[in-house]
Coordinates of C-alpha atoms in Angstrom, one line a residue:
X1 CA 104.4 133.9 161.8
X2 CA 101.8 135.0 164.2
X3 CA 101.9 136.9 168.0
X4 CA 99.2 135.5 170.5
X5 CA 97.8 137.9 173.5
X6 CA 96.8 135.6 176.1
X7 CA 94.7 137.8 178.9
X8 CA 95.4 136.2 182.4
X9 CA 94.0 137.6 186.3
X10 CA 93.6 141.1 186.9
X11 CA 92.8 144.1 185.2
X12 CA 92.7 144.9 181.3
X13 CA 95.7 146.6 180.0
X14 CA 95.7 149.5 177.9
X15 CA 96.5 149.9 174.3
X16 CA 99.3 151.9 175.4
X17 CA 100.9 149.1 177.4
X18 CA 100.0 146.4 174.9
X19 CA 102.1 148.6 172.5
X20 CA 104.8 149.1 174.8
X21 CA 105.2 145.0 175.5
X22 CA 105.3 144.6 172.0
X23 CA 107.7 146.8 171.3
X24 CA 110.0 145.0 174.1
X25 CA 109.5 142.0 172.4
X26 CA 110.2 143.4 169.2
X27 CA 107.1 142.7 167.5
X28 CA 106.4 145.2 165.1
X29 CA 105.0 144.1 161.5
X30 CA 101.6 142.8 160.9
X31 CA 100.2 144.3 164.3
X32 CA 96.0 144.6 163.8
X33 CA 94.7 147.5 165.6
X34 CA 91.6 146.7 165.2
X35 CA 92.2 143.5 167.5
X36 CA 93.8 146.1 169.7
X37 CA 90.7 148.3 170.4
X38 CA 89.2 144.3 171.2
X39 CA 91.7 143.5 173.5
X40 CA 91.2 146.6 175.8
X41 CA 87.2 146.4 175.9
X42 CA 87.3 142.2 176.2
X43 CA 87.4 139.5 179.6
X44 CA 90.2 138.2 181.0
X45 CA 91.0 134.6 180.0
X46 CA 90.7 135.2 176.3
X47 CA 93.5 134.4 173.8
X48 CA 93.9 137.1 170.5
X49 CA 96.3 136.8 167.4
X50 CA 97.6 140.3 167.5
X51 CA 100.1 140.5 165.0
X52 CA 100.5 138.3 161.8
X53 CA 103.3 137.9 159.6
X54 CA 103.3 137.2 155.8
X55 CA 104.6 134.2 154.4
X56 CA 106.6 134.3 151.6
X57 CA 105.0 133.0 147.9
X58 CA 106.0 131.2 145.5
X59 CA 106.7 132.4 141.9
X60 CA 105.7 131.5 138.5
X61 CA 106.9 127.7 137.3
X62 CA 108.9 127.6 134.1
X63 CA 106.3 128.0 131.1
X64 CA 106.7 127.4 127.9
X65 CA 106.2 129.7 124.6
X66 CA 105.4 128.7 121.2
X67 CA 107.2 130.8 118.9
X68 CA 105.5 128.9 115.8
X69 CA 103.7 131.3 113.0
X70 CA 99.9 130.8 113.3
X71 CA 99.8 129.1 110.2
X72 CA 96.7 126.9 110.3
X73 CA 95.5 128.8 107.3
X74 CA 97.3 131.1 104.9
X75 CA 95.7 133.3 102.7
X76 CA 96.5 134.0 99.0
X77 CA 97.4 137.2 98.5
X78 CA 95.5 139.5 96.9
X79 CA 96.5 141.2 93.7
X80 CA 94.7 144.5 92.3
X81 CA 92.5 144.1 89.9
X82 CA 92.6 140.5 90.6
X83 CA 90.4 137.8 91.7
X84 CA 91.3 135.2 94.8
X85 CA 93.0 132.5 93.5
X86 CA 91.1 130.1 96.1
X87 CA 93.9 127.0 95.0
X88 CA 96.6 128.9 96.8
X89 CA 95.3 128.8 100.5
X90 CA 97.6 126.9 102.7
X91 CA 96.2 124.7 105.9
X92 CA 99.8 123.4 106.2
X93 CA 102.4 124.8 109.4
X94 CA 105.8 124.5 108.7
X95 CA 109.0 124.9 109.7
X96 CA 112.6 124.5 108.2
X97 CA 116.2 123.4 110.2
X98 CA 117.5 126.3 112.3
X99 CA 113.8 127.5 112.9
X100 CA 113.3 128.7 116.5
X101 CA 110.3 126.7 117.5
X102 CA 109.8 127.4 121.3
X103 CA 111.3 130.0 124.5
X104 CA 111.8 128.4 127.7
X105 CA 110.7 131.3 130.6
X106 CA 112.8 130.3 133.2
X107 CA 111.1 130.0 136.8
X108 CA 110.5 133.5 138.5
X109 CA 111.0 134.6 142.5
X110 CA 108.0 134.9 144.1
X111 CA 106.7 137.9 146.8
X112 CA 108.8 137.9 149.9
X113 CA 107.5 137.2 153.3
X114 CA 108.0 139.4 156.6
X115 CA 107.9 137.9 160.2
X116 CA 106.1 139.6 162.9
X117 CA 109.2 140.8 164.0
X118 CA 109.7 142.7 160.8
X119 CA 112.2 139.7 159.3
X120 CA 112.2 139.5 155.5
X121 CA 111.5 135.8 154.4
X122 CA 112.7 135.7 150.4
X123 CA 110.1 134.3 148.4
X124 CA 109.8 130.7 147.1
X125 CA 111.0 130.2 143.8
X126 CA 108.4 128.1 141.2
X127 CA 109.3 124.5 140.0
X128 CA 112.3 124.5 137.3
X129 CA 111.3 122.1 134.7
X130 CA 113.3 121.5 131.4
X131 CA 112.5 121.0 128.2
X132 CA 111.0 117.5 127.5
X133 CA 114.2 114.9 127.3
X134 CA 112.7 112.8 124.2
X135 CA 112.2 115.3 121.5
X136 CA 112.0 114.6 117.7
X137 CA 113.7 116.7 115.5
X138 CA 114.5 119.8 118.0
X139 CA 117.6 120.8 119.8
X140 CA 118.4 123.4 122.5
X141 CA 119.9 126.2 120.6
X142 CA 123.7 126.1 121.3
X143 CA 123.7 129.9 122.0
X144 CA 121.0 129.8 124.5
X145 CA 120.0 126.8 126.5
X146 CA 115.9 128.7 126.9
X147 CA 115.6 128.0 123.0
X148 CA 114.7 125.4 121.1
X149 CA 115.4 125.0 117.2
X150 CA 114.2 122.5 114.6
X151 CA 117.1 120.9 113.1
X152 CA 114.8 119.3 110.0
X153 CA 112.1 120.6 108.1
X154 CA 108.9 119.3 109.1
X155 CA 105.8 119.9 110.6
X156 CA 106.2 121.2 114.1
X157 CA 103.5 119.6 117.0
X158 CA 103.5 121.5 120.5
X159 CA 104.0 119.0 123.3
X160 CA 104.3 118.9 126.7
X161 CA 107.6 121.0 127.3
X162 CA 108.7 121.2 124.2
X163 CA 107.8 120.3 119.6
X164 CA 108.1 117.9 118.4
X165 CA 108.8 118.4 113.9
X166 CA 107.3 115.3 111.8
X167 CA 109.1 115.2 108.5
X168 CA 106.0 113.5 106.6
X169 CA 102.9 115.2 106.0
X170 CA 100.0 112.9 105.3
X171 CA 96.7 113.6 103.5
X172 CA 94.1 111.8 102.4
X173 CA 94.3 113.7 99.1
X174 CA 94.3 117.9 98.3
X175 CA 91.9 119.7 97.4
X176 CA 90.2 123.2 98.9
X177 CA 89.2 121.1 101.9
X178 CA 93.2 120.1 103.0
X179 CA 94.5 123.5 101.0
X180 CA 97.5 123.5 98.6
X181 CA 100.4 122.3 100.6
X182 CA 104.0 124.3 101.1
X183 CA 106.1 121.9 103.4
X184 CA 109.8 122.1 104.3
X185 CA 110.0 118.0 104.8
X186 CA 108.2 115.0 102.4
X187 CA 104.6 114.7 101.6
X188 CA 102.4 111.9 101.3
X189 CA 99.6 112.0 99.7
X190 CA 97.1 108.8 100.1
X191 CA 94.8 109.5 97.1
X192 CA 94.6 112.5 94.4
X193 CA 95.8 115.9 93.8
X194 CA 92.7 118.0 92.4
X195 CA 92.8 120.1 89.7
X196 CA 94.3 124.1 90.4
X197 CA 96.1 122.5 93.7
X198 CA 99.6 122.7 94.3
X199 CA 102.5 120.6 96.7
X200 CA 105.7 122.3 97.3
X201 CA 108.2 119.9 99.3
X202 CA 112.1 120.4 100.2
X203 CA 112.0 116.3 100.5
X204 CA 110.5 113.9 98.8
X205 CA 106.6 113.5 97.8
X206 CA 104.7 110.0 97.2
X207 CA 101.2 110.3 95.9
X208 CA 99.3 107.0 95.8
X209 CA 96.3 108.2 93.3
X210 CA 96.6 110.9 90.2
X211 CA 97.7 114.4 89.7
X212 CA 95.1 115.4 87.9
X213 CA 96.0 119.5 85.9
X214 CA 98.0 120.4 89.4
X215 CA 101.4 121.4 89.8
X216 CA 104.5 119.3 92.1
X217 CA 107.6 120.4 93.0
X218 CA 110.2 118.5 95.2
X219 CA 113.3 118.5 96.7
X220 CA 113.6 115.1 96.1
X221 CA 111.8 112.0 94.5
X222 CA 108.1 112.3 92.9
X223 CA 106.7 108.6 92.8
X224 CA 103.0 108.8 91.7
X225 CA 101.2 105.4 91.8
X226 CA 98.5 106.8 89.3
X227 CA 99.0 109.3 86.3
X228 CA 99.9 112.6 85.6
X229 CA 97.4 114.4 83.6
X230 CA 96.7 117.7 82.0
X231 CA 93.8 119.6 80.1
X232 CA 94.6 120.3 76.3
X233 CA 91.4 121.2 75.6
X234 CA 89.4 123.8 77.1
X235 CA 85.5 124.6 76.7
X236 CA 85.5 122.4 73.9
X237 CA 88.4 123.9 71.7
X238 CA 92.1 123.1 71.7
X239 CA 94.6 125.4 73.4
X240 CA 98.2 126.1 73.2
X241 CA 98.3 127.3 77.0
X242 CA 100.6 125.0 79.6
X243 CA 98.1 126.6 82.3
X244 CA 96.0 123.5 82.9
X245 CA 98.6 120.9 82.3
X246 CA 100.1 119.2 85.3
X247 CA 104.1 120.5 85.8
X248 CA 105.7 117.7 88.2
X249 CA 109.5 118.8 89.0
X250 CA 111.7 117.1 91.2
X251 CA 115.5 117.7 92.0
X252 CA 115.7 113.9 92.5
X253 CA 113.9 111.4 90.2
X254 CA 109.6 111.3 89.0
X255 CA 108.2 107.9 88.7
X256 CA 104.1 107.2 87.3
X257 CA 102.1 104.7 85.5
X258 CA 101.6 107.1 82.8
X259 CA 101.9 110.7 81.9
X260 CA 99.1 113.1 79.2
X261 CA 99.4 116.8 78.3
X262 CA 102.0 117.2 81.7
X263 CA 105.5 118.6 81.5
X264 CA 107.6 116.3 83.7
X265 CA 111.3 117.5 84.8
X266 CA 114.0 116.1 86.6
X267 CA 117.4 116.2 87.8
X268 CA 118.0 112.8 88.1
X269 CA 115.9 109.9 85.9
X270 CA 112.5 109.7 84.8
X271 CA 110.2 106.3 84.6
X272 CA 107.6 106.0 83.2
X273 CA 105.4 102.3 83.3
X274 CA 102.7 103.0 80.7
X275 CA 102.8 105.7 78.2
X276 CA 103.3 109.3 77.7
X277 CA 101.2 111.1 75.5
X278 CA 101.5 114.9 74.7
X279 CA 103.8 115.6 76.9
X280 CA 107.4 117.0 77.8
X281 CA 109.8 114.9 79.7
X282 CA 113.1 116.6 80.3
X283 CA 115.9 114.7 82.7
X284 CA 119.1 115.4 83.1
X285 CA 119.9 111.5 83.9
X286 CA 117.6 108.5 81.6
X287 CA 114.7 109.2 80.6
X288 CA 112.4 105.1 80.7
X289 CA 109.1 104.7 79.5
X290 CA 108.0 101.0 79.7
X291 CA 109.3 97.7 80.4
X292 CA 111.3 95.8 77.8
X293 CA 109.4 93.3 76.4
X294 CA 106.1 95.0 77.4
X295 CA 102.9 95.8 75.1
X296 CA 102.6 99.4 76.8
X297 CA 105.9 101.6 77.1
X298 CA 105.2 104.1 74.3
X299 CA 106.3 107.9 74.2
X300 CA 103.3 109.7 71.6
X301 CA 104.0 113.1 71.0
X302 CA 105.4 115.6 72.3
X303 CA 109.0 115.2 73.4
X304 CA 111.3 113.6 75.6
X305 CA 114.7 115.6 76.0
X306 CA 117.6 113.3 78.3
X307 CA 121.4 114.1 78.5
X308 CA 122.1 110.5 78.6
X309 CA 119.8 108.3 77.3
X310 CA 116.5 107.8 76.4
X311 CA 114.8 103.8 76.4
X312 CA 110.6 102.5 75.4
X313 CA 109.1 100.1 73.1
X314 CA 107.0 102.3 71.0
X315 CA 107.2 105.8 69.3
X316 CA 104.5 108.1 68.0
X317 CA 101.5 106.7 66.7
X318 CA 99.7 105.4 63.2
X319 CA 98.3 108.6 62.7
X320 CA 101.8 110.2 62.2
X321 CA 102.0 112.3 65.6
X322 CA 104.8 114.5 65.9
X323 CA 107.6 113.5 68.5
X324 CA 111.0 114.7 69.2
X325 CA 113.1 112.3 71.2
X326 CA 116.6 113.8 72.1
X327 CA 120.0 113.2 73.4
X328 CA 121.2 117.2 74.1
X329 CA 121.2 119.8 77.1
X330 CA 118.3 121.3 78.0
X331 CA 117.3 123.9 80.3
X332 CA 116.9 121.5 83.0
X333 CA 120.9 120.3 82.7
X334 CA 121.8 123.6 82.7
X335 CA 119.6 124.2 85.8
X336 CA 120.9 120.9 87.7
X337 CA 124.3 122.1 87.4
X338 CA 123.9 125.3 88.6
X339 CA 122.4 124.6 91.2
X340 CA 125.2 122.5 92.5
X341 CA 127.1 124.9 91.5
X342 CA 125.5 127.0 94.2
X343 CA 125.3 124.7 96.6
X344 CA 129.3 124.1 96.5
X345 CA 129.6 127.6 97.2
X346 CA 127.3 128.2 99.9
X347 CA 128.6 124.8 101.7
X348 CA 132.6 126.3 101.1
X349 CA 131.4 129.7 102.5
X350 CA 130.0 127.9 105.9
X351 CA 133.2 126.0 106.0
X352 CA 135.3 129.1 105.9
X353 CA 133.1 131.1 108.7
X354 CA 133.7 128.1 110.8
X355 CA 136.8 127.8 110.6
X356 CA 137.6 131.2 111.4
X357 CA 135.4 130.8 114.5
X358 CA 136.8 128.2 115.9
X359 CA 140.2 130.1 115.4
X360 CA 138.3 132.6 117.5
X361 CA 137.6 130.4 119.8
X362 CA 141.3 128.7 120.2
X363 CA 141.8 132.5 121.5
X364 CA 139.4 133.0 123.4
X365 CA 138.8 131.6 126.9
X366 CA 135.7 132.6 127.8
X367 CA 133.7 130.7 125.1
X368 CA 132.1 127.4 126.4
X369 CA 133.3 123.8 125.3
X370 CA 130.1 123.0 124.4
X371 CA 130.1 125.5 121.6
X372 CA 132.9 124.3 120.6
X373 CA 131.6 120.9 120.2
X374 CA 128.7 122.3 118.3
X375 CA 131.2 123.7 115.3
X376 CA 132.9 120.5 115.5
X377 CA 129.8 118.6 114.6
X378 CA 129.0 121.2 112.0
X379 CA 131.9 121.1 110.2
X380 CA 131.8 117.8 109.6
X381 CA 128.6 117.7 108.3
X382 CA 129.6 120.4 105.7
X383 CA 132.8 118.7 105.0
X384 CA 130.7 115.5 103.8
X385 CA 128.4 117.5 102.2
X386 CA 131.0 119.2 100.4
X387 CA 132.4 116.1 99.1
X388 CA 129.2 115.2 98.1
X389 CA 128.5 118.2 96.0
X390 CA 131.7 117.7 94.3
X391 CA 131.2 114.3 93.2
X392 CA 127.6 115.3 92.2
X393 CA 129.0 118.0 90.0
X394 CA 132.0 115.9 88.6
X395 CA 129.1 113.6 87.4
X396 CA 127.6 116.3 85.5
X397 CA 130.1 117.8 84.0
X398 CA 131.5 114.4 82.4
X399 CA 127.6 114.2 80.7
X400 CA 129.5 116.9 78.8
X401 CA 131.9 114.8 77.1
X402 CA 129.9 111.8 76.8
X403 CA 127.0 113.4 75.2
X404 CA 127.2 111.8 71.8
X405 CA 128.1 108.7 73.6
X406 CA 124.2 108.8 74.3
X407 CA 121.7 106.6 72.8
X408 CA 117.7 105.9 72.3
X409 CA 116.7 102.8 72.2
X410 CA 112.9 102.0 71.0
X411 CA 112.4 98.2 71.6
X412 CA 109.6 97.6 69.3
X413 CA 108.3 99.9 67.2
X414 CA 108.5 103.2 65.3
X415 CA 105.8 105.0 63.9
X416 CA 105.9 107.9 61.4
X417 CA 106.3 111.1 62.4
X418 CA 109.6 110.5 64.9
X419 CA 111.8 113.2 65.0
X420 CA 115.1 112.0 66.7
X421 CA 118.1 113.9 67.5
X422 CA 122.0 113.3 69.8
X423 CA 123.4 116.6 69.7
X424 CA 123.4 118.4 66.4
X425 CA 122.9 114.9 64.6
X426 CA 119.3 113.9 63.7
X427 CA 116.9 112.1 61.8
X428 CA 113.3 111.7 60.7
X429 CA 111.7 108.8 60.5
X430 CA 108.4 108.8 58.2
X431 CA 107.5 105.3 58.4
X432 CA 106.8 102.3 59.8
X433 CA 109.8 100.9 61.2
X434 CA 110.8 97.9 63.5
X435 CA 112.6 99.1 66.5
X436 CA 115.8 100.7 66.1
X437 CA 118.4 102.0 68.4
X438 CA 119.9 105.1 67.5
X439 CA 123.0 106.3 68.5
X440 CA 125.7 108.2 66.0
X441 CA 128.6 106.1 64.1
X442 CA 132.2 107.4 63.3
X443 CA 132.5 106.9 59.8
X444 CA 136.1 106.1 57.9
X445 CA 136.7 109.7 57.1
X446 CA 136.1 110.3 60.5
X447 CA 132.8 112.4 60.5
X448 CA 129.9 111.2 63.2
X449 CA 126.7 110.4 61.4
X450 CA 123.6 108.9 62.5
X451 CA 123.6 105.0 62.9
X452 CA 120.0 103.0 63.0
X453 CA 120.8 99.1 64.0
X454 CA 118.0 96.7 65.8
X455 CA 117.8 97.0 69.5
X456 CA 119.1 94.6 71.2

């Protein structure tokens, strides 16, 4: 890459010949004329780099861009008029399947080079590296191999070439200092959700302390080691308001120890170990409270509304405490069933787009093997999930019939004020009365009444 001028015996050439041998040797890039005017005015004997190439460079490596919402903190919004309501800040990032998490910039050609003789060197290109080979819950999109996209919901961690999505967020309770918490995966919570605070989770959500006037929502399960409890008094006075009771909802199952002033729903069962007091319980599946045989398991007030069946040892209390205890359909049943309703649809409509691709694709020749793989794989899964969705609503829509085949069973004890009700049959119960179960009797003529026998 460079040209030497060695001087040897006998007089000092000038620039004009210097140029002229240069040209014969076909040296013309990178020539310095200011070692030129040197050359001419130096001793003999004396060596000078007169021309120098360029080498070529090399280009950019392959880098690798986050495409992840800056979500470390996400403010509530703010409404006219309105104070900041400081319980609905977020500290939580999060990301659902089909996300795209991170862009692969593929390596780039770097400056070309040029000899001395005026030869074009290309440039050098940077290192290729791929994405990281052991990922967690991230694959290379299927339509371009420079993307990456979660396939879970999850928590999404930057690594070296690549995320990784955890599908368990872990806190050491919530509160303003963790944020409420929206999180497309399950949440676990090792201690207590403070009052005003809110957990939103598409999976499931464990919580080994209390929920304490805060509100759950889950895609799945709710097991809570402690209690759920609400606020029916404020400043001193009673209050009709729902506002500062807890609400747990999940669209699998809630488990506690006990539940007071909270509104509990579920799609599936709901089980309670200790007592509920004050509170609304609504499952489309059993609703327990209590072990069989246990001095706790008592359900004071309020009401507990199940499509199937309702089981405790105790009801209401000495002081004659209204409670409803029912075998009907409540909003949550016909919520449940919708929603699987939807679901069914959504999964046939998948079905039927990917099948019509992969018609396309039969057709086509130009479409890659791999893709065709990919819809494979995915219509399998919907296949299954479809199937699953079907026996799911078939379950539900038998509660239908088998409605007044539903019972409540109180083990124990009943104490006045018990309002109990399967269907449109009912009865109220003003005294103290051993424990009965309850379930409705054909008579001889036919009708269905109301039939009270000892549990057994």
């Amino acid at each position: 890459m460079e040209a030497v001028l060695i001087l040897g015996p006998g007089e000092v050439p000038e620039t004009a010949k210097i140029q002229d041998l240069l040209a014969k040797m076909n040296i013309v890039a990178g020539i310095s004329e200011d070692v030129l005017k040197t050359v001419v005015s130096s001793e003999k004997g004396e060596s000078y780099v007169i021309a120098r190439g360029k080498p070529p460079e090399k280009g950019f490596a392959t880098r690798f861009e986050s495409l992840l919402e800056d979500a470390s903190i996400r403010w509530p919004k703010k409404i006219k008029d309105k104070p900041i309501d400081w319980h609905k800040i977020e500290k939580v990032s999060s990301v659902g399947p089909g996300d795209v998490v991170m862009r692969r910039l593929p390596p780039t050609k770097g400056t070309d080079g040029i000899t001395v003789c005026g030869e074009i060197v290309p440039g050098l290109f940077g290192d290729d590296i791929p994405f990281a080979s052991r990922l967690n819950g991230v694959e290379v999109s299927p339509d371009d191999p420079n993307i990456l996209i979660a396939t879970i919901g999850g928590k999404p961690v930057v690594v070296n070439h690549g995320v990784n999505i955890e599908d368990v967020y872990t806190c050491n309770g919530v509160d303003y200092s963790t944020g409420s918490i929206s999180f497309s995966g399950s949440v676990r919570v090792n201690g207590n959700v403070n009052p005003g605070m809110y957990i939103k989770a598409e999976g499931d959500v464990y919580i080994s302390g209390t929920v304490e006037s805060a509100s759950i929502e889950s895609d799945g399960d709710v097991i809570i080691k402690g209690g759920i409890i609400g606020v029916k008094e404020l400043h001193g006075e009673e209050t009709d308001s729902t506002d500062w009771m807890s609400h747990v909802k999940a669209k699998g199952m809630v488990m506690c120890l006990y539940a007071e002033h909270s509104i509990i729903e579920a799609y599936k069962t709901i089980n309670i170990m200790n007592f509920a007091l004050s509170s609304s319980l609504r499952a489309v599946e059993k609703i327990t409270v209590g072990k069989k045989g246990a001095k706790m398991g008592a359900i004071i007030g309020g009401e507990a509304i199940s499509s199937q069946g309702i089981i405790c040892n105790a009801s209401g209390s000495n002081a004659g405490i209204p409670t409803k205890i029912s075998i009907m359909f409540s909003e949550i049943y016909t919520e449940r069933k919708n929603f699987v309703q939807s679901q069914l649809k959504e999964a046939e409509g998948k079905i039927d787009r990917i099948l019509k691709m992969m018609e396309m694709m039969k057709n086509s020749k130009i479409l890659r093997h791999k893709t065709s793989d990919n819809a494979d794989k995915k219509l399998e899964h919907l296949i299954n999930d479809k199937e699953l969705l079907n026996t799911q609503l078939a379950s539900i829509l038998a509660l239908e019939s088998s409605l007044l085949q539903g019972k409540i069973t109180i083990y124990r004890e009943i104490n006045p004020g018990l309002h109990a009700n399967i269907g449109d049959y009912s009865v109220d119960i003003e005294n103290h009365s051993p424990g009965k179960t309850i379930n409705l009797k054909t008579e001889e003529d036919g009708r269905l009444n109301i039939d009270l026998t000892a549990p057994v």
